XYZ file of C-alpha atoms in Angstrom:
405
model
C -13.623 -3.284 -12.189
C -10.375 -4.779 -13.722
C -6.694 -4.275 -13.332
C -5.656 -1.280 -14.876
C -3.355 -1.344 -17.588
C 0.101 0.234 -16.923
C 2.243 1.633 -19.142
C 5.416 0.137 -20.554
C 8.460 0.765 -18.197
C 10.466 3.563 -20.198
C 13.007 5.182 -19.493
C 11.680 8.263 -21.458
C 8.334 9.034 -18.932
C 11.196 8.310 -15.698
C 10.382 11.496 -13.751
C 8.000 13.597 -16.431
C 5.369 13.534 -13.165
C 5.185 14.162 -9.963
C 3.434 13.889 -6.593
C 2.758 17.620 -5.847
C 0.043 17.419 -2.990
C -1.125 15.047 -0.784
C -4.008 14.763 1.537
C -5.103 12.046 4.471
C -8.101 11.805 6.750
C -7.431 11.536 10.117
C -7.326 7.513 10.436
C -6.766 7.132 14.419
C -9.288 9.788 15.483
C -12.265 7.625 13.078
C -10.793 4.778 13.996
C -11.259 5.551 17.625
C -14.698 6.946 17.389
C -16.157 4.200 15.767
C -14.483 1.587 18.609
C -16.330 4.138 21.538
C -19.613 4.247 19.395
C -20.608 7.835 21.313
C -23.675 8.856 21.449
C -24.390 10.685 18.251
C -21.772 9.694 16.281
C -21.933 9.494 12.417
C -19.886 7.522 10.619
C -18.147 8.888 7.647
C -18.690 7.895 4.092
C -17.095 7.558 0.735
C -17.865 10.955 -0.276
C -17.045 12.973 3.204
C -13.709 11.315 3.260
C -13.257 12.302 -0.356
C -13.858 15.638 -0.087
C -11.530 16.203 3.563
C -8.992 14.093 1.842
C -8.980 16.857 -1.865
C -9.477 19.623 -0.054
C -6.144 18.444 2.404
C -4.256 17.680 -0.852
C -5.320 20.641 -2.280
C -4.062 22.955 0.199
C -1.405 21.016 0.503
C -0.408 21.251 -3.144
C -0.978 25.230 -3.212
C -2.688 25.014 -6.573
C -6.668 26.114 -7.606
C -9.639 24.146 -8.096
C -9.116 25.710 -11.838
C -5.457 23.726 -12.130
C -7.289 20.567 -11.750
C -7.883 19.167 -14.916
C -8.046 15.466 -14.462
C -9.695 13.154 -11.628
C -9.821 9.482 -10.822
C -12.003 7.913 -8.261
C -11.490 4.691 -6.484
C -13.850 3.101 -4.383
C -12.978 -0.696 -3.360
C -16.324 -1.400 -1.431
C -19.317 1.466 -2.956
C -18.652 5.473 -3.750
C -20.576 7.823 -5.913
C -19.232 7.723 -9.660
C -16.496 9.753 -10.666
C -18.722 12.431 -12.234
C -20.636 13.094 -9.409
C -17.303 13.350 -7.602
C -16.774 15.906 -10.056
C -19.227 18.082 -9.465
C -18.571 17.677 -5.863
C -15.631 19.128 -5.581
C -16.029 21.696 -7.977
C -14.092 20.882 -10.532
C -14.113 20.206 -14.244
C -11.651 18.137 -15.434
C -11.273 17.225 -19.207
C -9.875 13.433 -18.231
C -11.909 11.213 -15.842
C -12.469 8.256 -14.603
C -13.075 5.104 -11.906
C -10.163 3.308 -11.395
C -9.100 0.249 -9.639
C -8.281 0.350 -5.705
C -4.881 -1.144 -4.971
C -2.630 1.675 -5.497
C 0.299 0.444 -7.337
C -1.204 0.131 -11.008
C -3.418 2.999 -10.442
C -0.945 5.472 -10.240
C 1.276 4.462 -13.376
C -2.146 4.251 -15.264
C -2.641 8.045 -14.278
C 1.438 9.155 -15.556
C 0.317 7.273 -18.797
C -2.783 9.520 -19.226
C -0.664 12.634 -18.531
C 1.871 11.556 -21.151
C -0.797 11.124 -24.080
C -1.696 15.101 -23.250
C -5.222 13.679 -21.652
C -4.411 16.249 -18.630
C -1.825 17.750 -17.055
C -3.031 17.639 -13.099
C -4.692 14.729 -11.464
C -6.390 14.629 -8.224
C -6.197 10.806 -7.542
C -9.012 10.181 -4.829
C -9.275 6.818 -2.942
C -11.356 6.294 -0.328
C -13.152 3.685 1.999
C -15.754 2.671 5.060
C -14.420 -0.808 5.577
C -14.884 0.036 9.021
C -17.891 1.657 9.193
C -20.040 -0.611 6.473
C -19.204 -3.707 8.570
C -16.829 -4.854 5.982
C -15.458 -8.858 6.573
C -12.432 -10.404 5.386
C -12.747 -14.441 4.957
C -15.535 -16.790 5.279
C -18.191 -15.241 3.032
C -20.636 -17.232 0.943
C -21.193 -15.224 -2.369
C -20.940 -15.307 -6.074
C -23.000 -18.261 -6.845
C -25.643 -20.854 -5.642
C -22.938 -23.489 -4.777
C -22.664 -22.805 -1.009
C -18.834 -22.315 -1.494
C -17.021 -19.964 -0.200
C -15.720 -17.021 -1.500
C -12.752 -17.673 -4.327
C -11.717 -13.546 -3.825
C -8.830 -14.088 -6.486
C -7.865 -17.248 -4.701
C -9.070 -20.789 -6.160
C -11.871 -22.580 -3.656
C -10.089 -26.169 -4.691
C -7.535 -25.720 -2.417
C -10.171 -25.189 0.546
C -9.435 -20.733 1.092
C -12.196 -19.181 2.433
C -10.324 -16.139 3.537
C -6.835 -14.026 2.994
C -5.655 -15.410 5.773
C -5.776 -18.492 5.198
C -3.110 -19.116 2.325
C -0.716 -16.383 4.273
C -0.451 -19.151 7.032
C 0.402 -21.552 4.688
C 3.045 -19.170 3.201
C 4.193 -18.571 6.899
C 3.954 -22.250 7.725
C 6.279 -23.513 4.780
C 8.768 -20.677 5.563
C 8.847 -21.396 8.717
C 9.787 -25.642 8.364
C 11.965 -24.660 5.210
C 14.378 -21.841 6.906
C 14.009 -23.105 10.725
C 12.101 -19.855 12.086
C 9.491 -19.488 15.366
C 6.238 -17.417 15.906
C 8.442 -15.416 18.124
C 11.010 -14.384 15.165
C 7.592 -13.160 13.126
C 6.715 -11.341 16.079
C 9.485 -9.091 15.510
C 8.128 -7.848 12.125
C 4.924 -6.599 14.580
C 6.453 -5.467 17.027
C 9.224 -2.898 15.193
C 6.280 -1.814 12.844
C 4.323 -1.051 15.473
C 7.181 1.372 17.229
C 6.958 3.252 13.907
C 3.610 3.591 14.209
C 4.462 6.003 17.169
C 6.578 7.950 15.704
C 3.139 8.941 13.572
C -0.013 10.728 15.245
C -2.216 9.372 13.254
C -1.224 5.799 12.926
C -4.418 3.909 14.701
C -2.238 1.313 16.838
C 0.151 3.056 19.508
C -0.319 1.044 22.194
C 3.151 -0.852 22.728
C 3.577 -4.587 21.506
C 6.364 -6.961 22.510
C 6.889 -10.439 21.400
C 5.273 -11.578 24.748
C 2.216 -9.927 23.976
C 1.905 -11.471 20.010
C 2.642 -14.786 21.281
C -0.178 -14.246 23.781
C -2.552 -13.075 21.184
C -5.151 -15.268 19.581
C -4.867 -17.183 16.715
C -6.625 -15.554 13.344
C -5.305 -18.844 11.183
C -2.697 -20.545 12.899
C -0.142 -20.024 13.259
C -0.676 -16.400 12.591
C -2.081 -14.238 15.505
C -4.168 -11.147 15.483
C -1.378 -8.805 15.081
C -0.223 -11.004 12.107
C -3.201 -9.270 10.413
C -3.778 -5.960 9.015
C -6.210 -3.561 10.327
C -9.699 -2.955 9.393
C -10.394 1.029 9.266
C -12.058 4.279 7.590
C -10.121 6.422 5.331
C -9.612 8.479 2.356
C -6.275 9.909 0.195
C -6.081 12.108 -2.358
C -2.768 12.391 -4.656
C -2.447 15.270 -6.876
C 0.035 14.355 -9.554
C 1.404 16.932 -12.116
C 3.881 16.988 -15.025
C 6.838 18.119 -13.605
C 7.539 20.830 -15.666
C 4.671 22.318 -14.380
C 5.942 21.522 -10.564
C 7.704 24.756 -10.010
C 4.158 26.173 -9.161
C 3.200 24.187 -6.694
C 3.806 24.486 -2.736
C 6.246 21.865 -1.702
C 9.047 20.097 -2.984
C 7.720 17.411 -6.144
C 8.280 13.729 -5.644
C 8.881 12.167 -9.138
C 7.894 9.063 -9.883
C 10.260 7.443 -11.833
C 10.090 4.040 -12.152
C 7.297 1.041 -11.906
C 6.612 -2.150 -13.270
C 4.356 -5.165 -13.044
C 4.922 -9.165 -13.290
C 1.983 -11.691 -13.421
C 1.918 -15.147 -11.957
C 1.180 -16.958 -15.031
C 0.688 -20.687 -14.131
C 1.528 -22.904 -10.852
C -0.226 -20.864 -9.113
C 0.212 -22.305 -5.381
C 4.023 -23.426 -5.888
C 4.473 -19.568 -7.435
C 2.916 -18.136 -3.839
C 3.422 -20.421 -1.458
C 6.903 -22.119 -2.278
C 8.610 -19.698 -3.793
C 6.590 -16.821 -2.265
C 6.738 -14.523 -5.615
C 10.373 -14.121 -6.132
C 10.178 -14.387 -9.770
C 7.674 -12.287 -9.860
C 9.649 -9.410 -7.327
C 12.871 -9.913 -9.130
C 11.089 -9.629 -13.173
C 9.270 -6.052 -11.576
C 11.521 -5.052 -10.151
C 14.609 -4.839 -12.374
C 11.950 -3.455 -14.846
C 11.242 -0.357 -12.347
C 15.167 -0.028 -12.047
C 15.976 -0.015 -15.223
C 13.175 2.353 -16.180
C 14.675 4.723 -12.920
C 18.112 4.246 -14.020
C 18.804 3.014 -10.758
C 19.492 -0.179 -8.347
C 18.174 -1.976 -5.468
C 21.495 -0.563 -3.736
C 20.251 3.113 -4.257
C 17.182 2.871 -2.139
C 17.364 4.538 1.057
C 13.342 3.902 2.064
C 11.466 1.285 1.355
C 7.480 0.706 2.091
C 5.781 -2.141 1.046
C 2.125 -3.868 1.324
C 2.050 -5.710 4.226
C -1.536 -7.247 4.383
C 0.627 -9.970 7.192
C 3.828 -9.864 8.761
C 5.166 -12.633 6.394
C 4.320 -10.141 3.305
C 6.953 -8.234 4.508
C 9.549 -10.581 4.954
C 8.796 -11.828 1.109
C 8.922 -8.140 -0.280
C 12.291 -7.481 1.402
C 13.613 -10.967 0.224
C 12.186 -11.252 -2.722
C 13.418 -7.423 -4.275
C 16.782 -8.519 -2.790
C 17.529 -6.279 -0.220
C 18.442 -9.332 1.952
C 19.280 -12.941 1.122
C 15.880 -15.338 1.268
C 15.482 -17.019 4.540
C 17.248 -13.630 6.683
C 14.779 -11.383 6.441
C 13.663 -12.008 9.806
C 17.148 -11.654 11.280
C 17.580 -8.774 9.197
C 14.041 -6.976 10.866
C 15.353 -8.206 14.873
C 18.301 -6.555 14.085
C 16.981 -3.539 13.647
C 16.702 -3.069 10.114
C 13.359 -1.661 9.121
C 13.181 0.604 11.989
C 13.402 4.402 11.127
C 17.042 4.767 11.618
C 17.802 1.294 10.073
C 20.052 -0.032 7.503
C 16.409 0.201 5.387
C 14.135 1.927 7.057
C 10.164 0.594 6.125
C 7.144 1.035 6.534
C 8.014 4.056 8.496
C 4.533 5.358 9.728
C 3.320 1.772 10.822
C 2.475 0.378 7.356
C -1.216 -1.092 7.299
C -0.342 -3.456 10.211
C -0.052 -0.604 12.747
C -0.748 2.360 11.042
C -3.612 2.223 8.520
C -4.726 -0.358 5.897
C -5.780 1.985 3.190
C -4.756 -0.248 0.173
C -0.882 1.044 -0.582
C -2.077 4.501 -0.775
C -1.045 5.512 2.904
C 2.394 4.022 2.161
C 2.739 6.547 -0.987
C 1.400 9.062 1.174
C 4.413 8.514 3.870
C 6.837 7.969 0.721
C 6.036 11.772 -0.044
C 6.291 12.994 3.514
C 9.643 11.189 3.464
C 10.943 12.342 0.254
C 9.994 16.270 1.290
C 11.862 15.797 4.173
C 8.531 16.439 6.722
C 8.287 13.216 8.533
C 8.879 15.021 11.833
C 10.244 12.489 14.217
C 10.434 9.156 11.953
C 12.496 11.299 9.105
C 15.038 9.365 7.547
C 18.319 11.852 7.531
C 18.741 13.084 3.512
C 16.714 10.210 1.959
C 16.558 11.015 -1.438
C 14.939 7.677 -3.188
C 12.127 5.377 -2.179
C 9.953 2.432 -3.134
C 6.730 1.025 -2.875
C 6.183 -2.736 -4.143
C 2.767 -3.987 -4.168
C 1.993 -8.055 -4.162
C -0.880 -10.061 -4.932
C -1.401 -13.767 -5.383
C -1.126 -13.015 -9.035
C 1.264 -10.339 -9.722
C 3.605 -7.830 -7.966
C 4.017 -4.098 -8.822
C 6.735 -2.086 -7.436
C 7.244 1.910 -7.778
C 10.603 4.042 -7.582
C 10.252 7.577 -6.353
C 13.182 10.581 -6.031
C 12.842 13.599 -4.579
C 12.637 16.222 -7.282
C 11.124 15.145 -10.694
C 12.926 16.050 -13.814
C 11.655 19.325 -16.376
């Protein structure tokens, strides 16, 4: 399954929908039952995390099987189609369909539909067994009869068999060109991970300190274990609305009012590696601000996909929140931790929390923006954004509290 194609960035759909429920599965207590392998223990599978993760949103959103009238399905690694789903859940929608996993094109792709009168209410349902199908990332031999491995969206040329393997090389030039240590990378770990336990559900709670990264093993060096994100079961269900319709539903609407997208069109490795996809941040993300009427300045929560510790770094750098080559300063000095200058990644991202493809951090983005994040709530935030990056494009997503009529 493709990309999905998002809708121009304007001004005009800024705020017309709305996240109005959300639902998780319980990611630590899977995550801990499959480690302890009990006796009798069933995994779960693409469709019993879909339907614990509709029926939470559901509830959650206050509104009727009946008010559901649209439904996307994503399933990165195997899932029943969209119209089994369907019938499922009991529900009947008048718009379907099977979209792409990553979350950050899916859910402009779904605003779009609602704006050409396809629907009006869409339960977005993601949901995977990484965990429990045995699911590896790097070194696979597939695709052909060649005996090479795996290109994923990378290019086998350059010698990647894995993920991991051109984020050292991203680490490893950052690290010669701006003078940084394994133990100033460590910090990125080690704060998400104290967010992580300010969330009951985030999988890894167990306290980390730059000792203990430096003393854990090598994945590619020089990135360690806890460079990596984590490998786990889950499902998440969005229910998005038009926000004129929001009034009806439970809790307070999160509007979605800005996105946008920017491709890496040629130089591939000196686009990702060198320049780690500022042109690519800076292009999406004045595109999302202008659509949002807003500014990099107005963003009081930021979450971002941090498949490795370096991701981070480049997402904060590369939208400009911090000059390139401080972002590591910026994160020992406190400044993605919950009551930081830019608090992010506030439930443990997908390092320390869960790796559930972007949608867990728009799932925290809407706890946030409710004001119901319990102990990691950031005081009055009132705007938030997700940014999304691949080796071939970045999408970033603006969020207020409140949506516009």
């Amino acid at each position: 399954m493709g990309f999905p194609i998002m809708p121009p960035s304007t001004p005009d759909l800024s705020g017309k929908m709305a996240i109005v429920g959300i639902g998780e599965t319980d990611y630590a207590d899977d995550y801990k039952a499959a480690r302890a392998k009990a006796e009798g223990y069933t995994p779960p599978t693409p469709e019993s995390l879909t339907k614990l993760a509709f029926e939470r949103a559901l509830a959650d959103s206050g509104l009727e099987r009946k008010d559901i009238d649209g439904l996307t399905v994503s399933y990165l690694y195997g899932g029943p189609d969209v119209g089994d789903v369907a019938r499922d859940l009991g529900l009947a929608p008048r718009f379907q369909q099977e979209s792409f996993g990553l979350m950050a094109g899916t859910l402009p792709e779904v605003c779009g539909a609602i704006a050409e009168g396809k629907c009006d209410t869409v339960a977005m349902i993601y949901a995977v067994a990484t965990r429990s199908i045995g699911r590896k990332f790097g070194g696979q031999v597939f695709g052909d009869d060649s005996g090479a491995p795996a290109s994923y969206y990378y290019h086998n040329p350059w010698g990647f068999s894995s993920q991991a393997a051109h984020w050292s090389l991203i680490w490893r030039h950052y690290m010669e060109r701006f003078g940084k240590t394994e133990a100033d990378l460590a910090e990125v770990a080690v704060q998400l991970r104290k967010n992580a336990q300010l969330y009951p559900q985030a999988i890894m709670q167990k306290p980390l300190s730059v000792e203990d990264y430096l003393a854990s093993r090598y994945i590619v060096k020089p990135l360690h274990l806890v460079d990596m994100c984590l490998v786990n079961d889950g499902g998440v269900c969005l229910i998005i609305r038009r926000s004129d319709m929001a009034k009806d539903t439970a809790k307070t609407p999160v509007g979605i009012a800005g996105w946008g997208e920017e491709l890496v069109k040629r130089d591939k490795l000196q686009t990702v590696v060198r320049d780690r996809l500022r042109p690519q941040f800076q292009a999406s993300g004045q595109q999302a601000f202008d659509m949002a009427g807003l500014s990099v300045g107005d963003i009081g929560h930021f979450e971002c996909y941090d498949a490795a510790t370096i991701h981070l770094i480049n997402h904060l750098e590369g939208h400009g929140f911090v000059e390139e080559g401080t972002g590591l300063d910026f994160v020992k000095a406190g400044g993605i931790a919950t009551t930081g200058k830019l608090p992010t990644n506030t439930a443990g991202g997908m390092l320390s929390g869960s790796y559930m493809h972007g949608w867990n951090h728009v799932a925290e983005i809407t706890r946030q923006l409710r004001h119901e994040a319990g102990p990691r709530q950031i005081p009055g935030v009132e705007i938030s954004m997700f940014s999304l990056a691949q080796t071939d494009r970045v999408h970033p997503l603006i969020f207020t509290r409140g949506a516009n009529a």
